[in-house]
Amino acid sequence: MARRKKVDVIGVIEESAQGVHDSIMRRRKPKMRMPVRSLANVIYKPRTGYFVLKGQNKERTLTVNTVKTFAQTLKMMALSKELVAGEDMATKREAYYISKNWGEAAFKEQPESDTVMEDIEAMFGLIREQLRFVPEEKGGEVAGRLVVVDRDSRGKKLEIDCTKFGSGSYSIPIECEHLEFHSRAKFILAIETAGMFQRLHKYNYWDKTNCILVSLGGVPTRACRRFVRRLSDQLKLPVYAFVDGDPYGYFNIYRTFKVGSGNAAHLNEYFCVPQARFLGVTPQDVLDYKLPTHPLKAVDIKRAKDALKNDPFVKHHKEWQKAIHQLLKSGVRVEQQAFAKHGLDYVVKTYLPEKLRKKDKFLP
Amino acid sequence: MARRKKVDVIGVIEESAQGVHDSIMRRRKPKMRMPVRSLANVIYKPRTGYFVLKGQNKERTLTVNTVKTFAQTLKMMALSKELVAGEDMATKREAYYISKNWGEAAFKEQPESDTVMEDIEAMFGLIREQLRFVPEEKGGEVAGRLVVVDRDSRGKKLEIDCTKFGSGSYSIPIECEHLEFHSRAKFILAIETAGMFQRLHKYNYWDKTNCILVSLGGVPTRACRRFVRRLSDQLKLPVYAFVDGDPYGYFNIYRTFKVGSGNAAHLNEYFCVPQARFLGVTPQDVLDYKLPTHPLKAVDIKRAKDALKNDPFVKHHKEWQKAIHQLLKSGVRVEQQAFAKHGLDYVVKTYLPEKLRKKDKFLP
């Protein structure tokens, strides 16, 4: 599995800027080239394990119309160079505010600076964290049989034992490239909702089954995805996803977690968790466990139908097509907490053990 | 400051249920009485430090129209009794799903079960956590000079040192009544955004100033508020709030954090942090620090004007009225991250030290 390569980010930035400079000196219009970012420009290769770019590029040539974006891209590259050199970082929001000192190149709204940042990422094939731009939001939570190795501000090694947080838990930092791990756990359980995470934590599920619990907190953040990926790579641990049984859980959470999204395919190499398998909740579980449900909303139906038509991951896996047809036919969605109908400990005592005995039947 | 009293919750529930039973046996209509929950039914007493109920009650009498809610209330009380007896807990969502086994008394949607739960809280003057109903969402994050004392599942004492998590942090559990604290910190800094929390954590602000950093993550959860309150009570530590300079930051975050809200006044005794003071960002800071701003939105203006008219806290404090008039006159709002315009370390090197030298001028 890919480890992030040590890249001379400053070198890459300087080389690109030099190219622009040289074009101008030769009285040619400078150009920047970057991949098209959409689901139409990715393919799903199960061997690679995540969506990869098909190779369509767009070109940005310096003209009267593009001059502002062009200048902003160069200024953003300069900021990145400064952050790398100073071993500092900036959140996306901070980067936007820093631009307020760029005179006419200042961004009016943050979506503009975010887009330029993403263009630079895609152009260099680097991830934002390598450019020292870090996410605003926090990472995710961890409890269970894991020791995280980090360092304090003086460089002293710290061993953070995730079995020693009592009823609390370890909160993943916004950047986790420097972390190392020790563990003898048997698997990682990635959980959609904070409520279910707390339920399993409360019942010491990690202690009983020798596993690591990770709370995704809805759509997992970049830091959370990268954390699970590095953890799973380094310790060769299987990852099982336990999410709500609805199209949002299947695609926005699980599919993105495992193989990525079309919009950010240049990141998938680092942020996807191809080793993830789908534990539940499946449309079949609704029947097998007589779960209380809610009707599918219009947006659920649209999301499911779109996936059948356009999603390279779903188109590749017959098992998923079958599951989605079953979902659409049933007309209902289900939540993780629905197991509570049979008693609060039912999920721990019955559902999870039964599912884990049939791991080989997990959806891919 | 109030510590949560040890209440015989089972006794309280049984007594109330007995009353209903006795009324029925005497062929009288059973009644339940609970306080009216709105901003109109609270007063602000600076001595007490938070909004308290004025005492308006509503009565629910068993009739043909109320029979379902009445039955649901009794079933919910029975569930609570069971949870207390079994030392278990249920999230709001789980409680809703458990009702699916109540036959005709099953809740159709979760807002219905939430309302019944809140009615029971208010009726008994207890908080949901005492009834063993815990929030769905997680608590908040902590870094800095604090040792949290908790226990593992076998009852063994754990000392959780919040200076030892490297770039990560301690995630507050959804319930924190059992925690104890050791610290020699000088103050608690409560921060609205995860981005600013990470900035201060990255620059080891807690180490340099001997403090405890708490990330509120927007409107703080109940667990986060209770955590800060207990921490501040037990260690007699001042709490400074550092939030965005807009009406949402002033009222929805700071005001609620400090004195509570009208909707849940019966909880304020436990969840408010009356010792909190407002560090910033103030409308005056925008001028003093030449910060980049955004225009106030219609909803900001409405929120500010409503507060001047109806909010007992604002009506009590001339300083806040002055600040809000200044805000409305300026027509702009400001974010915590805006300090980045002057450099990423400006907030740590200039803004916070300057403000802390004038603590006595903090808004109440």
XYZ file of C-alpha atoms in Angstrom:
728
model
C 0.000 0.000 0.000
C 1.160 3.487 -0.816
C 2.938 5.390 1.877
C 3.068 9.077 1.247
C 6.281 9.734 -0.626
C 8.718 12.235 0.803
C 8.352 15.021 -1.725
C 10.455 18.147 -2.051
C 7.384 20.394 -1.984
C 9.410 23.591 -2.110
C 11.268 22.266 -5.163
C 8.015 21.388 -6.924
C 6.563 24.833 -6.251
C 9.698 26.656 -7.376
C 9.936 24.630 -10.568
C 6.339 25.396 -11.493
C 6.741 29.092 -10.712
C 9.949 29.148 -12.740
C 8.023 27.767 -15.725
C 5.493 30.565 -15.502
C 8.299 33.097 -15.147
C 10.166 31.724 -18.165
C 7.059 31.811 -20.373
C 6.492 35.436 -19.497
C 10.126 36.325 -20.165
C 9.788 34.684 -23.575
C 6.626 36.758 -24.107
C 4.486 33.624 -24.221
C 1.224 33.163 -22.337
C 1.936 31.023 -19.258
C -0.248 27.960 -18.790
C -1.199 25.702 -15.918
C -2.577 22.220 -16.471
C -4.711 20.263 -14.017
C -6.935 17.166 -14.134
C -10.699 17.492 -14.623
C -12.367 16.717 -11.324
C -15.623 14.770 -11.780
C -17.046 11.251 -11.492
C -16.876 11.054 -15.293
C -13.086 11.331 -15.190
C -12.424 8.385 -12.874
C -12.250 4.650 -13.287
C -12.576 2.033 -10.598
C -9.826 -0.554 -10.594
C -10.433 -3.145 -7.882
C -6.753 -4.059 -7.957
C -5.695 -0.535 -7.123
C -8.625 -0.376 -4.752
C -9.837 3.168 -5.337
C -11.028 5.548 -8.046
C -8.186 6.765 -10.264
C -8.139 9.610 -12.761
C -8.764 8.760 -16.409
C -6.505 11.553 -17.511
C -8.697 14.345 -18.841
C -6.969 17.646 -18.187
C -8.055 21.237 -18.283
C -5.676 24.037 -19.074
C -5.654 27.499 -17.584
C -3.940 30.055 -19.821
C -3.163 33.527 -18.593
C -5.606 35.946 -20.267
C -7.397 39.124 -19.272
C -10.209 36.953 -17.894
C -8.040 34.593 -15.898
C -5.466 37.055 -14.619
C -6.924 37.284 -11.106
C -7.196 33.520 -10.589
C -3.737 33.145 -12.089
C -2.262 35.633 -9.629
C -4.131 34.007 -6.734
C -2.780 30.594 -7.679
C 0.778 31.934 -7.645
C 0.264 33.731 -4.320
C -1.215 30.556 -2.816
C 1.834 28.610 -4.025
C 4.087 31.205 -2.364
C 2.152 30.884 0.897
C 2.511 27.112 0.800
C 6.254 27.451 0.265
C 6.483 29.719 3.298
C 4.503 27.297 5.482
C 6.637 24.331 4.473
C 9.844 26.271 5.124
C 8.618 27.474 8.534
C 7.208 24.071 9.584
C 3.896 25.806 10.143
C 0.413 25.119 8.833
C -2.704 27.098 7.923
C -6.346 26.066 7.904
C -8.350 26.742 4.746
C -10.116 29.561 6.558
C -6.824 31.097 7.677
C -5.441 30.906 4.141
C -8.473 32.835 2.974
C -7.835 35.555 5.566
C -4.146 35.746 4.739
C -5.196 36.662 1.190
C -6.774 39.829 2.576
C -3.257 41.235 2.440
C -2.802 40.442 -1.245
C -4.339 43.677 -2.518
C -6.379 43.072 -5.647
C -5.651 39.343 -5.528
C -7.550 38.996 -2.228
C -10.311 36.380 -2.299
C -13.830 37.710 -1.824
C -15.250 34.500 -0.326
C -13.681 31.326 0.984
C -15.056 28.973 -1.722
C -12.787 30.855 -4.161
C -9.661 30.208 -2.126
C -10.688 26.585 -1.542
C -11.004 26.032 -5.301
C -7.570 27.497 -5.977
C -6.147 25.298 -3.222
C -7.733 22.200 -4.773
C -6.433 23.181 -8.204
C -2.908 23.369 -6.825
C -3.279 19.991 -5.124
C -4.484 18.420 -8.364
C -1.879 20.196 -10.495
C 1.014 18.925 -8.377
C -0.623 15.595 -7.514
C 0.036 16.473 -3.886
C -2.386 16.542 -0.998
C -3.251 19.716 0.815
C -1.531 18.463 3.971
C 1.772 18.246 2.061
C 1.282 21.868 1.041
C 0.691 22.520 4.789
C -2.936 23.488 4.394
C -4.891 21.553 7.016
C -8.615 20.989 7.408
C -10.678 23.179 9.695
C -12.615 20.347 11.239
C -11.413 17.803 13.782
C -10.642 14.200 13.006
C -12.744 11.544 14.686
C -12.598 9.465 17.857
C -10.867 6.256 18.816
C -11.287 3.772 21.677
C -9.819 0.309 22.102
C -6.726 -1.799 21.715
C -4.375 0.715 20.169
C -1.278 2.655 21.185
C -0.669 5.804 19.135
C 2.919 7.057 19.050
C 3.260 10.846 18.774
C 5.708 13.488 20.007
C 5.297 16.510 22.260
C 6.438 20.003 21.307
C 9.951 19.285 22.596
C 10.224 16.198 20.424
C 9.796 13.738 23.289
C 8.129 10.476 22.312
C 4.607 9.927 23.671
C 2.776 6.602 23.810
C -0.966 7.221 23.846
C -2.850 4.139 25.027
C -6.425 4.199 23.727
C -7.552 1.657 26.337
C -6.796 4.205 29.061
C -9.359 6.926 28.343
C -12.108 5.557 30.596
C -15.455 6.741 29.305
C -13.699 9.357 27.142
C -11.715 8.700 24.001
C -8.748 9.755 21.865
C -9.472 12.554 19.439
C -7.584 12.238 16.105
C -5.550 15.354 15.236
C -6.276 17.247 12.009
C -3.078 15.885 10.561
C -1.807 12.392 11.282
C 1.053 11.686 8.882
C 3.606 11.637 11.708
C 1.785 9.113 13.907
C 2.894 5.509 14.424
C 0.914 2.642 15.878
C 1.224 -0.452 18.066
C -1.633 -2.889 18.359
C -2.551 -6.541 18.568
C -6.189 -5.906 17.743
C -7.908 -8.201 15.266
C -9.888 -5.612 13.353
C -10.972 -1.994 13.119
C -14.685 -1.219 13.398
C -15.553 2.093 11.713
C -18.879 3.386 13.050
C -21.037 6.074 11.460
C -22.760 7.617 14.473
C -21.362 8.955 17.731
C -24.318 7.355 19.517
C -23.471 3.823 18.347
C -19.776 4.417 19.081
C -20.686 5.331 22.668
C -22.954 2.300 22.962
C -20.142 -0.077 21.935
C -17.613 1.812 24.068
C -19.957 1.679 27.088
C -20.337 -2.088 26.707
C -16.559 -2.500 26.347
C -17.025 -4.059 22.965
C -13.372 -3.390 22.079
C -12.210 -5.267 25.168
C -14.428 -8.284 24.558
C -13.604 -8.669 20.869
C -10.050 -7.278 20.824
C -10.679 -4.532 18.296
C -10.282 -0.798 17.690
C -13.426 1.358 17.545
C -13.370 4.446 15.342
C -16.224 6.950 15.352
C -16.567 8.453 11.872
C -19.087 11.046 13.040
C -21.058 11.014 9.779
C -19.032 11.563 6.611
C -15.498 11.018 7.895
C -13.052 13.903 7.743
C -9.838 13.673 5.745
C -7.844 13.205 8.941
C -10.088 10.363 10.065
C -9.861 8.601 6.686
C -6.089 9.001 6.549
C -5.775 7.797 10.143
C -7.714 4.585 9.486
C -5.859 4.025 6.227
C -2.411 4.382 7.788
C -3.436 2.317 10.802
C -4.815 -0.463 8.635
C -1.819 -0.377 6.257
C 0.786 -0.408 8.972
C -0.796 -3.103 11.133
C -2.381 -5.072 8.268
C -5.776 -4.921 9.961
C -9.129 -5.515 8.282
C -11.598 -2.632 8.465
C -15.336 -3.236 8.840
C -17.801 -0.423 8.256
C -20.970 -0.205 10.339
C -23.242 2.550 9.043
C -26.907 3.421 8.624
C -28.787 1.365 6.058
C -29.618 4.117 3.599
C -28.119 5.503 0.380
C -26.321 8.222 2.331
C -24.621 5.572 4.466
C -23.857 3.380 1.445
C -22.421 5.998 -0.905
C -21.625 9.265 0.873
C -20.078 7.464 3.805
C -18.988 3.932 2.911
C -18.240 4.320 -0.815
C -16.290 7.543 -0.227
C -14.464 5.983 2.725
C -13.438 2.922 0.715
C -12.782 4.096 -2.859
C -13.151 7.878 -2.743
C -15.193 10.336 -4.727
C -14.996 11.684 -8.254
C -14.511 15.255 -7.136
C -11.232 14.588 -5.384
C -9.798 11.597 -7.243
C -6.257 12.948 -6.995
C -6.528 12.409 -3.222
C -7.863 8.876 -3.239
C -4.441 7.312 -3.227
C -3.929 8.705 0.276
C -7.375 8.997 1.788
C -9.207 5.872 0.693
C -9.400 2.724 2.750
C -9.595 0.038 0.031
C -9.337 -2.732 2.625
C -12.730 -1.706 4.101
C -15.622 -4.177 3.881
C -19.281 -3.509 4.555
C -20.599 -5.122 7.731
C -24.017 -3.467 7.760
C -26.746 -2.360 8.052
C -27.807 -4.050 4.768
C -31.323 -4.174 3.298
C -31.246 -7.930 4.066
C -30.542 -7.189 7.761
C -33.831 -5.277 7.914
C -35.642 -8.514 7.141
C -33.383 -10.879 9.078
C -33.510 -8.795 12.251
C -37.056 -7.408 11.902
C -35.835 -3.843 12.287
C -38.066 -0.766 12.525
C -37.649 1.394 9.412
C -38.525 4.730 7.846
C -39.726 5.245 4.275
C -37.076 6.214 1.719
C -37.129 9.947 0.955
C -37.137 11.262 -2.610
C -33.462 12.182 -2.218
C -32.659 8.602 -1.107
C -34.334 7.151 -4.189
C -32.565 9.597 -6.485
C -29.207 8.857 -4.846
C -29.710 5.097 -5.227
C -30.815 5.320 -8.851
C -27.951 7.658 -9.743
C -25.503 5.218 -8.175
C -26.832 2.316 -10.262
C -26.433 4.423 -13.381
C -23.229 6.389 -12.825
C -21.164 5.071 -9.963
C -18.153 3.078 -11.237
C -17.885 1.268 -7.902
C -21.501 0.096 -7.922
C -21.315 -0.771 -11.610
C -18.354 -2.994 -10.850
C -19.929 -4.915 -7.967
C -22.975 -7.085 -8.671
C -23.460 -7.568 -4.907
C -24.009 -3.841 -4.458
C -26.388 -3.644 -7.403
C -28.410 -6.438 -5.827
C -28.437 -4.700 -2.448
C -29.556 -1.413 -3.987
C -32.342 -3.067 -5.963
C -33.483 -4.724 -2.747
C -33.388 -1.345 -0.981
C -35.451 0.337 -3.711
C -37.954 -2.498 -3.764
C -38.394 -2.435 0.021
C -38.883 1.341 -0.039
C -37.422 1.738 3.456
C -34.236 2.849 5.152
C -32.906 1.829 8.554
C -30.631 3.342 11.200
C -27.905 1.740 13.286
C -29.819 2.518 16.472
C -32.833 0.517 15.255
C -31.421 -2.593 16.952
C -32.401 -0.978 20.264
C -35.931 -2.197 19.598
C -34.743 -5.665 20.674
C -32.926 -4.370 23.746
C -29.943 -2.075 24.169
C -27.376 -4.881 24.258
C -28.816 -6.715 21.244
C -26.327 -5.091 18.864
C -23.385 -6.273 20.981
C -24.720 -9.665 22.012
C -26.481 -10.787 18.850
C -26.101 -8.672 15.730
C -22.364 -7.995 15.629
C -21.272 -11.526 16.676
C -23.611 -13.115 14.114
C -22.388 -10.845 11.338
C -18.720 -11.338 12.206
C -19.122 -15.114 11.964
C -20.038 -14.538 8.299
C -17.291 -12.015 7.454
C -16.707 -13.608 4.059
C -20.250 -12.585 3.103
C -19.680 -8.879 3.803
C -20.446 -6.663 0.841
C -17.247 -5.543 -0.901
C -21.818 26.317 43.232
C -24.370 23.560 42.890
C -23.076 20.040 42.743
C -25.606 17.652 41.381
C -27.506 16.243 44.339
C -27.632 12.509 44.792
C -31.271 11.893 43.980
C -33.195 8.666 44.439
C -34.409 8.713 40.839
C -36.218 5.393 41.146
C -38.017 6.680 44.229
C -39.075 9.874 42.442
C -40.410 7.913 39.467
C -42.294 5.421 41.639
C -43.856 8.174 43.714
C -45.112 9.993 40.651
C -46.457 6.793 39.089
C -48.131 5.927 42.392
C -49.905 9.303 42.320
C -51.290 8.593 38.864
C -52.327 5.124 39.974
C -54.078 6.430 43.099
C -56.025 9.056 41.131
C -57.272 6.401 38.770
C -58.266 4.090 41.621
C -60.236 6.957 43.134
C -61.866 7.483 39.704
C -60.298 10.898 39.344
C -58.512 12.143 36.229
C -54.758 11.881 36.831
C -52.731 15.042 36.227
C -49.104 15.860 35.558
C -47.694 19.322 36.141
C -44.602 20.778 34.463
C -43.041 24.240 34.024
C -43.700 26.284 30.871
C -40.527 26.262 28.804
C -39.904 29.625 27.087
C -37.752 32.770 27.400
C -40.859 34.521 28.801
C -40.850 32.211 31.818
C -37.284 32.895 32.987
C -35.597 35.631 34.954
C -31.919 36.455 35.031
C -30.471 36.788 38.505
C -26.804 37.736 38.317
C -26.297 36.399 41.858
C -27.527 32.953 40.879
C -25.646 33.365 37.633
C -28.094 31.799 35.195
C -31.672 31.972 33.944
C -34.153 30.561 36.461
C -37.803 29.643 35.992
C -40.405 32.223 36.976
C -42.802 29.482 37.944
C -45.488 29.306 35.275
C -46.718 25.729 35.040
C -48.764 23.832 32.541
C -50.922 20.897 33.532
C -51.565 17.774 31.542
C -54.794 16.016 32.519
C -55.647 12.593 31.208
C -58.405 12.966 28.601
C -59.337 11.261 25.357
C -57.031 13.697 23.549
C -54.028 13.292 25.819
C -54.275 9.558 26.460
C -51.485 8.618 24.062
C -49.006 11.189 25.362
C -49.979 10.257 28.884
C -49.272 6.589 28.246
C -45.985 7.452 26.512
C -44.901 9.544 29.475
C -45.546 6.659 31.845
C -43.745 4.164 29.585
C -40.784 6.538 29.321
C -40.674 6.805 33.114
C -40.674 3.000 33.323
C -37.794 2.821 30.843
C -35.820 5.348 32.872
C -36.395 3.313 36.025
C -35.097 0.215 34.268
C -31.976 2.031 33.021
C -31.168 3.422 36.458
C -31.639 0.021 38.083
C -29.445 -1.694 35.467
C -26.720 1.012 35.498
C -27.266 1.323 31.769
C -28.044 4.307 29.546
C -29.914 4.997 26.329
C -29.416 7.718 23.745
C -32.467 9.752 22.715
C -32.497 7.901 19.423
C -32.340 4.515 21.137
C -35.191 5.472 23.475
C -37.261 6.310 20.414
C -36.558 2.861 18.914
C -37.309 1.081 22.178
C -40.813 2.608 21.983
C -41.386 0.606 18.807
C -42.217 -2.262 21.158
C -44.867 -0.270 23.031
C -47.720 -1.162 20.686
C -50.052 1.803 20.226
C -47.893 3.969 22.463
C -44.971 3.767 19.999
C -43.644 7.164 18.895
C -44.018 7.928 15.207
C -41.037 10.299 15.009
C -38.183 11.106 17.327
C -39.199 14.724 18.088
C -42.236 13.266 19.888
C -40.140 11.091 22.171
C -37.700 13.959 22.765
C -40.549 16.196 23.911
C -41.858 13.599 26.335
C -38.334 13.136 27.679
C -37.968 16.899 28.213
C -41.358 17.046 29.912
C -40.257 14.366 32.370
C -36.995 16.209 33.041
C -38.875 19.417 33.739
C -41.584 17.700 35.785
C -39.076 16.089 38.137
C -36.572 18.942 38.012
C -33.993 16.338 37.027
C -31.645 16.313 34.080
C -31.861 13.712 31.364
C -28.523 12.244 32.405
C -29.944 11.456 35.860
C -32.782 9.622 34.137
C -30.010 7.796 32.185
C -30.918 9.281 28.826
C -27.693 10.532 27.269
C -27.094 12.781 24.275
C -26.413 11.335 20.856
C -23.565 13.668 20.076
C -20.047 13.668 21.463
C -18.717 16.162 23.969
C -15.874 18.410 22.892
C -12.086 18.342 22.994
C -9.514 19.222 25.608
C -5.763 19.899 25.529
C -3.526 21.366 28.194
C -2.666 21.358 31.871
C -5.324 19.004 33.163
C -5.493 15.491 34.570
C -8.930 13.877 34.273
C -9.647 11.069 36.745
C -11.931 8.341 35.400
C -12.312 4.581 35.886
C -12.057 1.663 33.478
C -14.742 -1.007 33.140
C -13.235 -2.995 35.998
C -13.388 0.016 38.304
C -9.642 0.695 38.186
C -8.714 4.369 38.558
C -7.304 6.056 35.442
C -5.399 9.326 35.392
C -5.770 10.903 31.973
C -3.099 13.564 31.429
C -4.219 16.048 28.777
C -0.649 17.286 28.220
C 0.341 13.857 26.874
C -1.673 13.536 23.688
C 0.802 15.126 21.286
C -1.034 16.665 18.369
C -4.214 14.804 19.365
C -6.497 15.601 22.262
C -8.896 14.231 24.883
C -12.465 13.758 23.726
C -15.050 14.449 26.460
C -17.462 11.530 27.010
C -21.204 12.062 26.517
C -21.636 11.939 30.272
C -19.130 13.373 32.700
C -20.706 13.419 36.142
C -18.305 10.786 37.448
C -15.104 12.559 36.410
C -12.692 14.263 38.813
C -9.930 16.710 38.023
C -6.413 17.731 39.020
C -4.855 20.873 37.634
C -2.677 23.858 38.466
C -3.751 25.763 35.381
C -4.581 29.442 35.722
C -7.630 29.551 33.462
C -9.805 27.688 30.974
C -10.020 29.039 27.439
C -13.248 27.937 25.713
C -12.859 28.231 21.939
C -15.679 28.228 19.390
C -14.001 26.703 16.336
C -11.990 23.523 15.916
C -9.628 25.467 13.616
C -8.688 28.024 16.282
C -8.360 25.253 18.889
C -5.868 23.482 16.624
C -3.977 26.728 16.002
C -3.517 27.337 19.755
C -2.736 23.660 20.373
C -0.157 23.663 17.562
C 1.582 26.709 19.055
C 1.518 25.104 22.533
C -0.462 27.988 23.868
C -1.540 25.925 26.888
C 2.070 25.229 27.789
C 3.187 28.844 27.473
C 0.312 30.328 29.459
C -0.460 27.432 31.814
C -4.076 26.966 30.814
C -6.614 24.396 29.625
C -7.941 24.650 26.072
C -11.467 23.432 25.372
C -12.855 23.226 21.850
C -16.586 23.920 21.929
C -17.032 22.933 18.279
C -19.777 25.509 17.636
C -22.713 25.465 20.046
C -21.314 23.335 22.868
C -23.014 20.027 23.642
C -24.517 19.369 27.058
C -21.575 17.159 27.967
C -19.093 19.888 27.042
C -20.951 22.525 29.062
C -21.268 20.257 32.078
C -17.597 19.300 31.790
C -16.424 22.921 31.825
C -18.831 23.793 34.617
C -17.683 20.953 36.871
C -14.035 21.605 36.035
C -14.365 25.285 36.797
C -16.368 24.672 39.995
C -14.052 22.055 41.361
C -10.783 23.840 40.625
C -12.108 27.401 41.055
C -10.813 28.357 37.649
C -11.930 31.360 35.591
C -13.362 30.582 32.148
C -12.758 32.876 29.181
C -14.800 32.502 26.020
C -13.184 33.135 22.627
C -15.805 33.017 19.876
C -16.669 34.589 16.528
C -17.705 38.235 16.656
C -21.285 37.844 15.456
C -24.725 37.518 17.064
C -24.551 33.733 16.747
C -21.306 33.699 18.721
C -22.623 36.215 21.278
C -26.009 34.642 22.010
C -26.312 31.097 20.667
C -22.859 30.198 21.873
C -21.668 32.509 24.664
C -25.001 33.500 26.240
C -26.245 29.900 26.241
C -22.912 28.672 27.584
C -22.914 31.181 30.446
C -26.535 31.612 31.535
C -28.509 29.100 29.479
C -31.539 29.381 27.260
C -35.230 29.903 27.898
C -36.244 26.602 26.372
C -34.371 24.507 28.873
C -34.279 26.672 31.995
C -34.758 23.684 34.271
C -31.314 22.503 33.134
C -29.426 25.742 33.611
C -28.518 24.985 37.196
C -26.336 22.129 35.925
C -25.269 23.102 32.450
C -24.493 26.800 32.664
C -21.052 28.204 33.293
C -21.873 31.433 35.168
C -18.183 32.078 35.859
C -17.551 32.524 32.108
C -16.388 35.944 30.869
C -16.228 37.164 27.292
C -12.690 37.590 25.951
C -13.618 38.251 22.327
C -13.986 38.831 19.461
C -15.809 42.096 20.326
C -17.022 44.754 17.882
C -14.339 47.016 19.401
C -11.626 44.443 18.531
C -12.575 44.803 14.873
C -11.471 48.446 15.044
C -8.532 48.004 17.434
C -7.017 45.148 15.422
C -8.098 46.269 11.937
C -9.723 42.921 11.214
C -11.208 41.852 7.880
C -14.990 41.508 8.196
C -18.141 40.357 6.430
C -21.429 42.269 6.278
C -24.073 41.283 8.838
C -26.753 39.056 7.335
C -30.472 39.721 7.823
C -30.608 36.895 10.355
C -27.712 38.479 12.317
C -29.512 41.816 12.503
C -32.756 40.165 13.581
C -30.962 38.117 16.226
C -29.220 41.215 17.623
C -32.386 43.319 17.707
C -34.385 40.509 19.316
C -31.731 40.177 21.990
C -31.898 43.889 22.822
C -35.660 43.607 23.158
C -36.263 40.216 24.785
C -33.106 38.715 26.245
C -33.063 39.059 30.051
C -29.267 38.679 30.079
C -28.687 41.488 27.594
C -31.293 43.682 29.265
C -29.423 43.278 32.519
C -25.981 44.189 31.184
C -25.396 47.704 29.842
C -21.990 46.599 28.496
C -23.653 44.057 26.221
C -26.246 46.549 25.037
C -23.420 48.916 24.130
C -21.540 46.165 22.277
C -24.633 45.151 20.315
C -25.410 48.739 19.343
C -21.809 49.067 18.162
C -22.176 45.839 16.175
C -25.394 46.996 14.504
C -23.904 50.398 13.714
C -20.779 48.875 12.163
C -22.899 46.505 10.063
C -20.166 43.856 10.057
C -19.316 40.551 11.705
C -15.908 39.010 12.241
C -14.504 35.508 12.666
C -11.852 34.191 15.044
C -9.623 33.251 12.131
C -9.568 36.851 10.861
C -6.434 37.514 12.935
C -4.552 35.411 10.369
C -4.471 38.487 8.178
C -1.673 39.804 10.422
C 0.195 36.496 10.423
C -0.650 33.078 11.756
C 0.968 33.618 15.152
C -0.574 37.049 15.703
C -3.423 35.640 17.779
C -0.983 33.910 20.121
C 1.724 36.568 20.235
C -0.347 39.741 20.211
C -4.104 39.459 20.523
C -4.525 36.989 23.394
C -1.720 38.424 25.590
C -3.020 41.974 25.126
C -6.579 40.969 25.959
C -5.550 38.917 29.000
C -3.699 41.923 30.441
C -7.092 43.667 30.512
C -9.157 40.791 31.928
C -11.123 43.131 34.183
C -12.512 44.766 31.031
C -13.934 41.521 29.614
C -17.645 41.706 28.860
C -19.687 39.961 31.562
